[in-house]
């Protein structure tokens, strides 16, 4: 939509886009570190994961936290826990 309108993203929108890009990159790195899966699509997995209510977030969806830097840090920390096997 922004491209069609030839308008720029607001600072908040830019932060969310960068956060989502970082999240997809982190997921891809975790999968590669674990031996990788040739047909794994990190963006598809991340999109689905962001919409799941998670007990570790008190039943909230990770997507609900992606609109602030602090929330993104919480989501990335949780993702790192999953990657390390510490997620419970």
mmCIF file of N, CA, C and O in Angstrom:
data_model
loop_
_atom_site.group_PDB
_atom_site.id
_atom_site.type_symbol
_atom_site.label_atom_id
_atom_site.label_comp_id
_atom_site.label_asym_id
_atom_site.label_seq_id
_atom_site.Cartn_x
_atom_site.Cartn_y
_atom_site.Cartn_z
ATOM 1 N N UNK A 1 0.829 -1.193 0.000
ATOM 2 C CA UNK A 1 0.000 0.000 0.000
ATOM 3 C C UNK A 1 0.871 1.254 0.000
ATOM 4 O O UNK A 1 0.600 2.194 -0.740
ATOM 5 N N UNK A 2 1.892 1.254 0.839
ATOM 6 C CA UNK A 2 2.774 2.430 0.920
ATOM 7 C C UNK A 2 3.497 2.664 -0.401
ATOM 8 O O UNK A 2 3.685 3.805 -0.799
ATOM 9 N N UNK A 3 3.888 1.594 -1.072
ATOM 10 C CA UNK A 3 4.578 1.731 -2.352
ATOM 11 C C UNK A 3 3.634 2.332 -3.383
ATOM 12 O O UNK A 3 4.007 3.238 -4.126
ATOM 13 N N UNK A 4 2.405 1.805 -3.427
ATOM 14 C CA UNK A 4 1.428 2.334 -4.391
ATOM 15 C C UNK A 4 1.166 3.812 -4.150
ATOM 16 O O UNK A 4 0.947 4.576 -5.085
ATOM 17 N N UNK A 5 1.148 4.213 -2.900
ATOM 18 C CA UNK A 5 0.883 5.606 -2.552
ATOM 19 C C UNK A 5 2.150 6.463 -2.596
ATOM 20 O O UNK A 5 2.078 7.670 -2.394
ATOM 21 N N UNK A 6 3.280 5.820 -2.842
ATOM 22 C CA UNK A 6 4.577 6.513 -2.849
ATOM 23 C C UNK A 6 4.790 7.286 -1.550
ATOM 24 O O UNK A 6 5.300 8.405 -1.545
ATOM 25 N N UNK A 7 4.398 6.675 -0.424
ATOM 26 C CA UNK A 7 4.591 7.319 0.872
ATOM 27 C C UNK A 7 5.583 6.510 1.705
ATOM 28 O O UNK A 7 5.796 5.328 1.470
ATOM 29 N N UNK A 8 6.171 7.188 2.648
ATOM 30 C CA UNK A 8 7.166 6.566 3.511
ATOM 31 C C UNK A 8 6.507 5.913 4.720
ATOM 32 O O UNK A 8 5.408 6.295 5.125
ATOM 33 N N UNK A 9 7.203 4.948 5.295
ATOM 34 C CA UNK A 9 6.741 4.345 6.543
ATOM 35 C C UNK A 9 6.991 5.312 7.691
ATOM 36 O O UNK A 9 7.994 6.036 7.695
ATOM 37 N N UNK A 10 6.110 5.283 8.655
ATOM 38 C CA UNK A 10 6.340 6.069 9.863
ATOM 39 C C UNK A 10 7.454 5.380 10.663
ATOM 40 O O UNK A 10 7.776 4.220 10.410
ATOM 41 N N UNK A 11 8.029 6.072 11.624
ATOM 42 C CA UNK A 11 9.047 5.415 12.457
ATOM 43 C C UNK A 11 8.531 4.138 13.134
ATOM 44 O O UNK A 11 9.238 3.139 13.209
ATOM 45 N N UNK A 12 7.286 4.165 13.612
ATOM 46 C CA UNK A 12 6.712 2.971 14.249
ATOM 47 C C UNK A 12 6.557 1.836 13.244
ATOM 48 O O UNK A 12 6.843 0.681 13.556
ATOM 49 N N UNK A 13 6.076 2.154 12.052
ATOM 50 C CA UNK A 13 5.921 1.135 11.017
ATOM 51 C C UNK A 13 7.276 0.567 10.615
ATOM 52 O O UNK A 13 7.414 -0.641 10.424
ATOM 53 N N UNK A 14 8.265 1.430 10.496
ATOM 54 C CA UNK A 14 9.616 0.976 10.150
ATOM 55 C C UNK A 14 10.162 0.028 11.209
ATOM 56 O O UNK A 14 10.766 -0.995 10.890
ATOM 57 N N UNK A 15 9.933 0.362 12.472
ATOM 58 C CA UNK A 15 10.395 -0.484 13.571
ATOM 59 C C UNK A 15 9.746 -1.856 13.505
ATOM 60 O O UNK A 15 10.404 -2.879 13.701
ATOM 61 N N UNK A 16 8.443 -1.904 13.225
ATOM 62 C CA UNK A 16 7.749 -3.190 13.133
ATOM 63 C C UNK A 16 8.260 -4.016 11.961
ATOM 64 O O UNK A 16 8.468 -5.217 12.088
ATOM 65 N N UNK A 17 8.465 -3.374 10.818
ATOM 66 C CA UNK A 17 8.966 -4.089 9.637
ATOM 67 C C UNK A 17 10.360 -4.645 9.910
ATOM 68 O O UNK A 17 10.650 -5.807 9.603
ATOM 69 N N UNK A 18 11.224 -3.837 10.498
ATOM 70 C CA UNK A 18 12.572 -4.310 10.826
ATOM 71 C C UNK A 18 12.527 -5.437 11.855
ATOM 72 O O UNK A 18 13.286 -6.404 11.758
ATOM 73 N N UNK A 19 11.640 -5.327 12.822
ATOM 74 C CA UNK A 19 11.497 -6.383 13.822
ATOM 75 C C UNK A 19 11.064 -7.696 13.192
ATOM 76 O O UNK A 19 11.591 -8.761 13.522
ATOM 77 N N UNK A 20 10.114 -7.630 12.271
ATOM 78 C CA UNK A 20 9.657 -8.845 11.594
ATOM 79 C C UNK A 20 10.767 -9.442 10.730
ATOM 80 O O UNK A 20 10.946 -10.655 10.686
ATOM 81 N N UNK A 21 11.516 -8.581 10.080
ATOM 82 C CA UNK A 21 12.637 -9.059 9.263
ATOM 83 C C UNK A 21 13.692 -9.738 10.137
ATOM 84 O O UNK A 21 14.208 -10.807 9.791
ATOM 85 N N UNK A 22 13.988 -9.132 11.275
ATOM 86 C CA UNK A 22 14.945 -9.739 12.216
ATOM 87 C C UNK A 22 14.435 -11.073 12.730
ATOM 88 O O UNK A 22 15.197 -12.028 12.886
ATOM 89 N N UNK A 23 13.123 -11.152 12.989
ATOM 90 C CA UNK A 23 12.529 -12.385 13.494
ATOM 91 C C UNK A 23 12.681 -13.507 12.475
ATOM 92 O O UNK A 23 13.099 -14.612 12.828
ATOM 93 N N UNK A 24 12.377 -13.229 11.228
ATOM 94 C CA UNK A 24 12.509 -14.251 10.181
ATOM 95 C C UNK A 24 13.969 -14.678 10.065
ATOM 96 O O UNK A 24 14.274 -15.871 9.952
ATOM 97 N N UNK A 25 14.885 -13.731 10.118
ATOM 98 C CA UNK A 25 16.310 -14.065 10.063
ATOM 99 C C UNK A 25 16.743 -14.920 11.237
ATOM 100 O O UNK A 25 17.523 -15.865 11.089
ATOM 101 N N UNK A 26 16.232 -14.613 12.421
ATOM 102 C CA UNK A 26 16.575 -15.388 13.617
ATOM 103 C C UNK A 26 16.047 -16.809 13.499
ATOM 104 O O UNK A 26 16.736 -17.764 13.838
ATOM 105 N N UNK A 27 14.820 -16.962 13.016
ATOM 106 C CA UNK A 27 14.244 -18.299 12.827
ATOM 107 C C UNK A 27 15.089 -19.091 11.834
ATOM 108 O O UNK A 27 15.426 -20.252 12.080
ATOM 109 N N UNK A 28 15.452 -18.466 10.731
ATOM 110 C CA UNK A 28 16.258 -19.149 9.725
ATOM 111 C C UNK A 28 17.604 -19.577 10.321
ATOM 112 O O UNK A 28 18.070 -20.697 10.087
ATOM 113 N N UNK A 29 18.223 -18.711 11.099
ATOM 114 C CA UNK A 29 19.505 -19.042 11.720
ATOM 115 C C UNK A 29 19.369 -20.205 12.702
ATOM 116 O O UNK A 29 20.235 -21.092 12.748
ATOM 117 N N UNK A 30 18.291 -20.218 13.480
ATOM 118 C CA UNK A 30 18.075 -21.316 14.421
ATOM 119 C C UNK A 30 17.935 -22.645 13.695
ATOM 120 O O UNK A 30 18.489 -23.660 14.123
ATOM 121 N N UNK A 31 17.195 -22.637 12.606
ATOM 122 C CA UNK A 31 17.002 -23.869 11.834
ATOM 123 C C UNK A 31 18.320 -24.313 11.212
ATOM 124 O O UNK A 31 18.667 -25.496 11.245
ATOM 125 N N UNK A 32 19.075 -23.392 10.669
ATOM 126 C CA UNK A 32 20.369 -23.738 10.079
ATOM 127 C C UNK A 32 21.327 -24.268 11.133
ATOM 128 O O UNK A 32 22.049 -25.242 10.890
ATOM 129 N N UNK A 33 21.336 -23.660 12.319
ATOM 130 C CA UNK A 33 22.208 -24.127 13.398
ATOM 131 C C UNK A 33 21.838 -25.530 13.866
ATOM 132 O O UNK A 33 22.677 -26.282 14.343
ATOM 133 N N UNK A 34 20.565 -25.877 13.711
ATOM 134 C CA UNK A 34 20.089 -27.199 14.125
ATOM 135 C C UNK A 34 20.255 -28.243 13.024
ATOM 136 O O UNK A 34 19.827 -29.371 13.184
ATOM 137 N N UNK A 35 20.886 -27.878 11.947
ATOM 138 C CA UNK A 35 21.098 -28.828 10.850
ATOM 139 C C UNK A 35 20.315 -28.485 9.606
ATOM 140 O O UNK A 35 20.506 -29.096 8.565
ATOM 141 N N UNK A 36 19.427 -27.516 9.724
ATOM 142 C CA UNK A 36 18.696 -27.014 8.575
ATOM 143 C C UNK A 36 17.721 -27.994 7.976
ATOM 144 O O UNK A 36 17.830 -29.192 8.144
ATOM 145 N N UNK A 37 16.775 -27.461 7.294
ATOM 146 C CA UNK A 37 15.813 -28.240 6.527
ATOM 147 C C UNK A 37 15.711 -27.559 5.171
ATOM 148 O O UNK A 37 15.377 -26.379 5.087
ATOM 149 N N UNK A 38 16.023 -28.299 4.122
ATOM 150 C CA UNK A 38 16.106 -27.721 2.789
ATOM 151 C C UNK A 38 14.815 -27.036 2.360
ATOM 152 O O UNK A 38 14.852 -26.006 1.696
ATOM 153 N N UNK A 39 13.683 -27.573 2.756
ATOM 154 C CA UNK A 39 12.415 -27.010 2.304
ATOM 155 C C UNK A 39 11.744 -26.121 3.357
ATOM 156 O O UNK A 39 10.590 -25.758 3.212
ATOM 157 N N UNK A 40 12.462 -25.753 4.402
ATOM 158 C CA UNK A 40 11.904 -24.923 5.480
ATOM 159 C C UNK A 40 11.776 -23.483 5.004
ATOM 160 O O UNK A 40 12.706 -22.906 4.451
ATOM 161 N N UNK A 41 10.622 -22.884 5.244
ATOM 162 C CA UNK A 41 10.380 -21.483 4.902
ATOM 163 C C UNK A 41 10.210 -20.711 6.210
ATOM 164 O O UNK A 41 9.160 -20.773 6.854
ATOM 165 N N UNK A 42 11.251 -20.001 6.601
ATOM 166 C CA UNK A 42 11.252 -19.291 7.881
ATOM 167 C C UNK A 42 10.144 -18.248 7.957
ATOM 168 O O UNK A 42 9.535 -18.074 9.011
ATOM 169 N N UNK A 43 9.858 -17.569 6.860
ATOM 170 C CA UNK A 43 8.822 -16.536 6.872
ATOM 171 C C UNK A 43 7.447 -17.145 7.119
ATOM 172 O O UNK A 43 6.650 -16.597 7.895
ATOM 173 N N UNK A 44 7.164 -18.276 6.490
ATOM 174 C CA UNK A 44 5.871 -18.933 6.680
ATOM 175 C C UNK A 44 5.742 -19.432 8.119
ATOM 176 O O UNK A 44 4.717 -19.240 8.773
ATOM 177 N N UNK A 45 6.813 -20.064 8.631
ATOM 178 C CA UNK A 45 6.776 -20.568 10.001
ATOM 179 C C UNK A 45 6.584 -19.414 10.983
ATOM 180 O O UNK A 45 5.765 -19.490 11.899
ATOM 181 N N UNK A 46 7.357 -18.332 10.807
ATOM 182 C CA UNK A 46 7.285 -17.193 11.721
ATOM 183 C C UNK A 46 5.892 -16.562 11.702
ATOM 184 O O UNK A 46 5.356 -16.201 12.756
ATOM 185 N N UNK A 47 5.298 -16.439 10.527
ATOM 186 C CA UNK A 47 3.958 -15.853 10.424
ATOM 187 C C UNK A 47 2.940 -16.677 11.214
ATOM 188 O O UNK A 47 2.093 -16.116 11.923
ATOM 189 N N UNK A 48 3.031 -17.993 11.117
ATOM 190 C CA UNK A 48 2.110 -18.852 11.851
ATOM 191 C C UNK A 48 2.390 -18.790 13.350
ATOM 192 O O UNK A 48 1.459 -18.697 14.170
ATOM 193 N N UNK A 49 3.665 -18.814 13.737
ATOM 194 C CA UNK A 49 4.047 -18.791 15.150
ATOM 195 C C UNK A 49 3.616 -17.492 15.821
ATOM 196 O O UNK A 49 3.154 -17.490 16.967
ATOM 197 N N UNK A 50 3.741 -16.384 15.105
ATOM 198 C CA UNK A 50 3.356 -15.089 15.663
ATOM 199 C C UNK A 50 1.882 -15.028 16.043
ATOM 200 O O UNK A 50 1.493 -14.250 16.922
ATOM 201 N N UNK A 51 1.060 -15.845 15.414
ATOM 202 C CA UNK A 51 -0.383 -15.807 15.649
ATOM 203 C C UNK A 51 -0.869 -16.824 16.685
ATOM 204 O O UNK A 51 -2.054 -16.873 16.982
ATOM 205 N N UNK A 52 0.038 -17.631 17.226
ATOM 206 C CA UNK A 52 -0.340 -18.649 18.213
ATOM 207 C C UNK A 52 -0.308 -18.072 19.626
ATOM 208 O O UNK A 52 0.664 -17.417 20.010
ATOM 209 N N UNK A 53 -1.359 -18.327 20.381
ATOM 210 C CA UNK A 53 -1.350 -17.953 21.795
ATOM 211 C C UNK A 53 -0.374 -18.889 22.513
ATOM 212 O O UNK A 53 -0.457 -20.104 22.358
ATOM 213 N N UNK A 54 0.569 -18.318 23.241
ATOM 214 C CA UNK A 54 1.623 -19.116 23.873
ATOM 215 C C UNK A 54 1.553 -19.019 25.398
ATOM 216 O O UNK A 54 1.485 -17.913 25.950
ATOM 217 N N UNK A 55 1.613 -20.164 26.072
ATOM 218 C CA UNK A 55 1.627 -20.150 27.536
ATOM 219 C C UNK A 55 2.784 -19.319 28.096
ATOM 220 O O UNK A 55 2.624 -18.647 29.121
ATOM 221 N N UNK A 56 3.930 -19.350 27.447
ATOM 222 C CA UNK A 56 5.099 -18.607 27.924
ATOM 223 C C UNK A 56 4.879 -17.090 27.893
ATOM 224 O O UNK A 56 5.610 -16.347 28.534
ATOM 225 N N UNK A 57 3.864 -16.666 27.150
ATOM 226 C CA UNK A 57 3.531 -15.241 27.081
ATOM 227 C C UNK A 57 2.199 -14.960 27.776
ATOM 228 O O UNK A 57 1.523 -13.982 27.474
ATOM 229 N N UNK A 58 1.831 -15.830 28.686
ATOM 230 C CA UNK A 58 0.582 -15.652 29.409
ATOM 231 C C UNK A 58 -0.647 -15.788 28.529
ATOM 232 O O UNK A 58 -1.658 -15.155 28.779
ATOM 233 N N UNK A 59 -0.522 -16.593 27.471
ATOM 234 C CA UNK A 59 -1.637 -16.801 26.562
ATOM 235 C C UNK A 59 -1.733 -15.777 25.443
ATOM 236 O O UNK A 59 -2.618 -15.859 24.603
ATOM 237 N N UNK A 60 -0.812 -14.827 25.446
ATOM 238 C CA UNK A 60 -0.816 -13.831 24.369
ATOM 239 C C UNK A 60 -0.115 -14.379 23.143
ATOM 240 O O UNK A 60 0.668 -15.318 23.216
ATOM 241 N N UNK A 61 -0.379 -13.759 22.011
ATOM 242 C CA UNK A 61 0.287 -14.103 20.754
ATOM 243 C C UNK A 61 1.555 -13.247 20.631
ATOM 244 O O UNK A 61 1.532 -12.063 20.979
ATOM 245 N N UNK A 62 2.658 -13.808 20.113
ATOM 246 C CA UNK A 62 3.862 -13.004 19.919
ATOM 247 C C UNK A 62 3.599 -11.751 19.076
ATOM 248 O O UNK A 62 4.201 -10.704 19.323
ATOM 249 N N UNK A 63 2.680 -11.833 18.130
ATOM 250 C CA UNK A 63 2.378 -10.677 17.276
ATOM 251 C C UNK A 63 1.924 -9.471 18.091
ATOM 252 O O UNK A 63 2.175 -8.324 17.702
ATOM 253 N N UNK A 64 1.282 -9.718 19.232
ATOM 254 C CA UNK A 64 0.811 -8.623 20.076
ATOM 255 C C UNK A 64 1.963 -7.814 20.669
ATOM 256 O O UNK A 64 1.753 -6.676 21.099
ATOM 257 N N UNK A 65 3.132 -8.392 20.711
ATOM 258 C CA UNK A 65 4.285 -7.729 21.329
ATOM 259 C C UNK A 65 5.226 -7.093 20.312
ATOM 260 O O UNK A 65 6.172 -6.402 20.702
ATOM 261 N N UNK A 66 4.989 -7.324 19.029
ATOM 262 C CA UNK A 66 5.937 -6.890 18.008
ATOM 263 C C UNK A 66 5.851 -5.406 17.672
ATOM 264 O O UNK A 66 6.620 -4.922 16.854
ATOM 265 N N UNK A 67 4.961 -4.651 18.323
ATOM 266 C CA UNK A 67 4.818 -3.242 17.981
ATOM 267 C C UNK A 67 5.719 -2.316 18.794
ATOM 268 O O UNK A 67 5.748 -1.116 18.550
ATOM 269 N N UNK A 68 6.466 -2.863 19.756
ATOM 270 C CA UNK A 68 7.417 -2.047 20.517
ATOM 271 C C UNK A 68 8.770 -2.753 20.574
ATOM 272 O O UNK A 68 8.838 -3.977 20.448
ATOM 273 N N UNK A 69 9.811 -1.989 20.796
ATOM 274 C CA UNK A 69 11.153 -2.574 20.911
ATOM 275 C C UNK A 69 11.214 -3.513 22.109
ATOM 276 O O UNK A 69 11.820 -4.589 22.028
ATOM 277 N N UNK A 70 10.583 -3.136 23.210
ATOM 278 C CA UNK A 70 10.591 -3.979 24.400
ATOM 279 C C UNK A 70 9.859 -5.297 24.132
ATOM 280 O O UNK A 70 10.310 -6.366 24.541
ATOM 281 N N UNK A 71 8.734 -5.217 23.455
ATOM 282 C CA UNK A 71 7.979 -6.413 23.116
ATOM 283 C C UNK A 71 8.751 -7.320 22.170
ATOM 284 O O UNK A 71 8.756 -8.547 22.326
ATOM 285 N N UNK A 72 9.429 -6.715 21.214
ATOM 286 C CA UNK A 72 10.248 -7.500 20.287
ATOM 287 C C UNK A 72 11.359 -8.222 21.042
ATOM 288 O O UNK A 72 11.647 -9.386 20.756
ATOM 289 N N UNK A 73 11.955 -7.550 22.019
ATOM 290 C CA UNK A 73 12.995 -8.194 22.826
ATOM 291 C C UNK A 73 12.446 -9.423 23.552
ATOM 292 O O UNK A 73 13.114 -10.456 23.640
ATOM 293 N N UNK A 74 11.226 -9.316 24.067
ATOM 294 C CA UNK A 74 10.597 -10.453 24.751
ATOM 295 C C UNK A 74 10.395 -11.606 23.775
ATOM 296 O O UNK A 74 10.692 -12.762 24.083
ATOM 297 N N UNK A 75 9.911 -11.289 22.584
ATOM 298 C CA UNK A 75 9.667 -12.323 21.569
ATOM 299 C C UNK A 75 10.984 -12.975 21.143
ATOM 300 O O UNK A 75 11.072 -14.197 21.045
ATOM 301 N N UNK A 76 12.029 -12.179 20.916
ATOM 302 C CA UNK A 76 13.315 -12.739 20.513
ATOM 303 C C UNK A 76 13.910 -13.605 21.617
ATOM 304 O O UNK A 76 14.506 -14.644 21.346
ATOM 305 N N UNK A 77 13.755 -13.176 22.858
ATOM 306 C CA UNK A 77 14.250 -13.971 23.989
ATOM 307 C C UNK A 77 13.545 -15.322 24.041
ATOM 308 O O UNK A 77 14.185 -16.360 24.239
ATOM 309 N N UNK A 78 12.240 -15.307 23.849
ATOM 310 C CA UNK A 78 11.475 -16.554 23.829
ATOM 311 C C UNK A 78 11.924 -17.440 22.677
ATOM 312 O O UNK A 78 12.125 -18.650 22.854
ATOM 313 N N UNK A 79 12.127 -16.876 21.534
ATOM 314 C CA UNK A 79 12.599 -17.635 20.377
ATOM 315 C C UNK A 79 13.978 -18.241 20.655
ATOM 316 O O UNK A 79 14.245 -19.397 20.310
ATOM 317 N N UNK A 80 14.858 -17.479 21.295
ATOM 318 C CA UNK A 80 16.175 -18.005 21.658
ATOM 319 C C UNK A 80 16.045 -19.149 22.646
ATOM 320 O O UNK A 80 16.797 -20.131 22.581
ATOM 321 N N UNK A 81 15.112 -19.050 23.590
ATOM 322 C CA UNK A 81 14.882 -20.147 24.526
ATOM 323 C C UNK A 81 14.435 -21.403 23.788
ATOM 324 O O UNK A 81 14.882 -22.500 24.096
ATOM 325 N N UNK A 82 13.542 -21.221 22.827
ATOM 326 C CA UNK A 82 13.092 -22.368 22.033
ATOM 327 C C UNK A 82 14.271 -23.002 21.310
ATOM 328 O O UNK A 82 14.442 -24.217 21.310
ATOM 329 N N UNK A 83 15.106 -22.153 20.712
ATOM 330 C CA UNK A 83 16.263 -22.656 19.965
ATOM 331 C C UNK A 83 17.271 -23.375 20.832
ATOM 332 O O UNK A 83 17.936 -24.304 20.379
ATOM 333 N N UNK A 84 17.368 -22.978 22.097
ATOM 334 C CA UNK A 84 18.335 -23.608 22.990
ATOM 335 C C UNK A 84 17.767 -24.829 23.707
ATOM 336 O O UNK A 84 18.471 -25.528 24.414
ATOM 337 N N UNK A 85 16.458 -25.037 23.544
ATOM 338 C CA UNK A 85 15.822 -26.152 24.215
ATOM 339 C C UNK A 85 15.350 -25.810 25.620
ATOM 340 O O UNK A 85 14.869 -26.667 26.346
ATOM 341 N N UNK A 86 15.451 -24.532 26.016
ATOM 342 C CA UNK A 86 15.073 -24.123 27.363
ATOM 343 C C UNK A 86 13.598 -23.785 27.459
ATOM 344 O O UNK A 86 13.095 -23.524 28.539
ATOM 345 N N UNK A 87 12.907 -23.773 26.359
ATOM 346 C CA UNK A 87 11.481 -23.410 26.347
ATOM 347 C C UNK A 87 10.662 -24.480 27.045
ATOM 348 O O UNK A 87 10.805 -25.651 26.786
ATOM 349 N N UNK A 88 9.786 -24.065 27.936
ATOM 350 C CA UNK A 88 8.932 -25.025 28.642
ATOM 351 C C UNK A 88 7.506 -24.547 28.635
ATOM 352 O O UNK A 88 7.230 -23.398 28.678
#
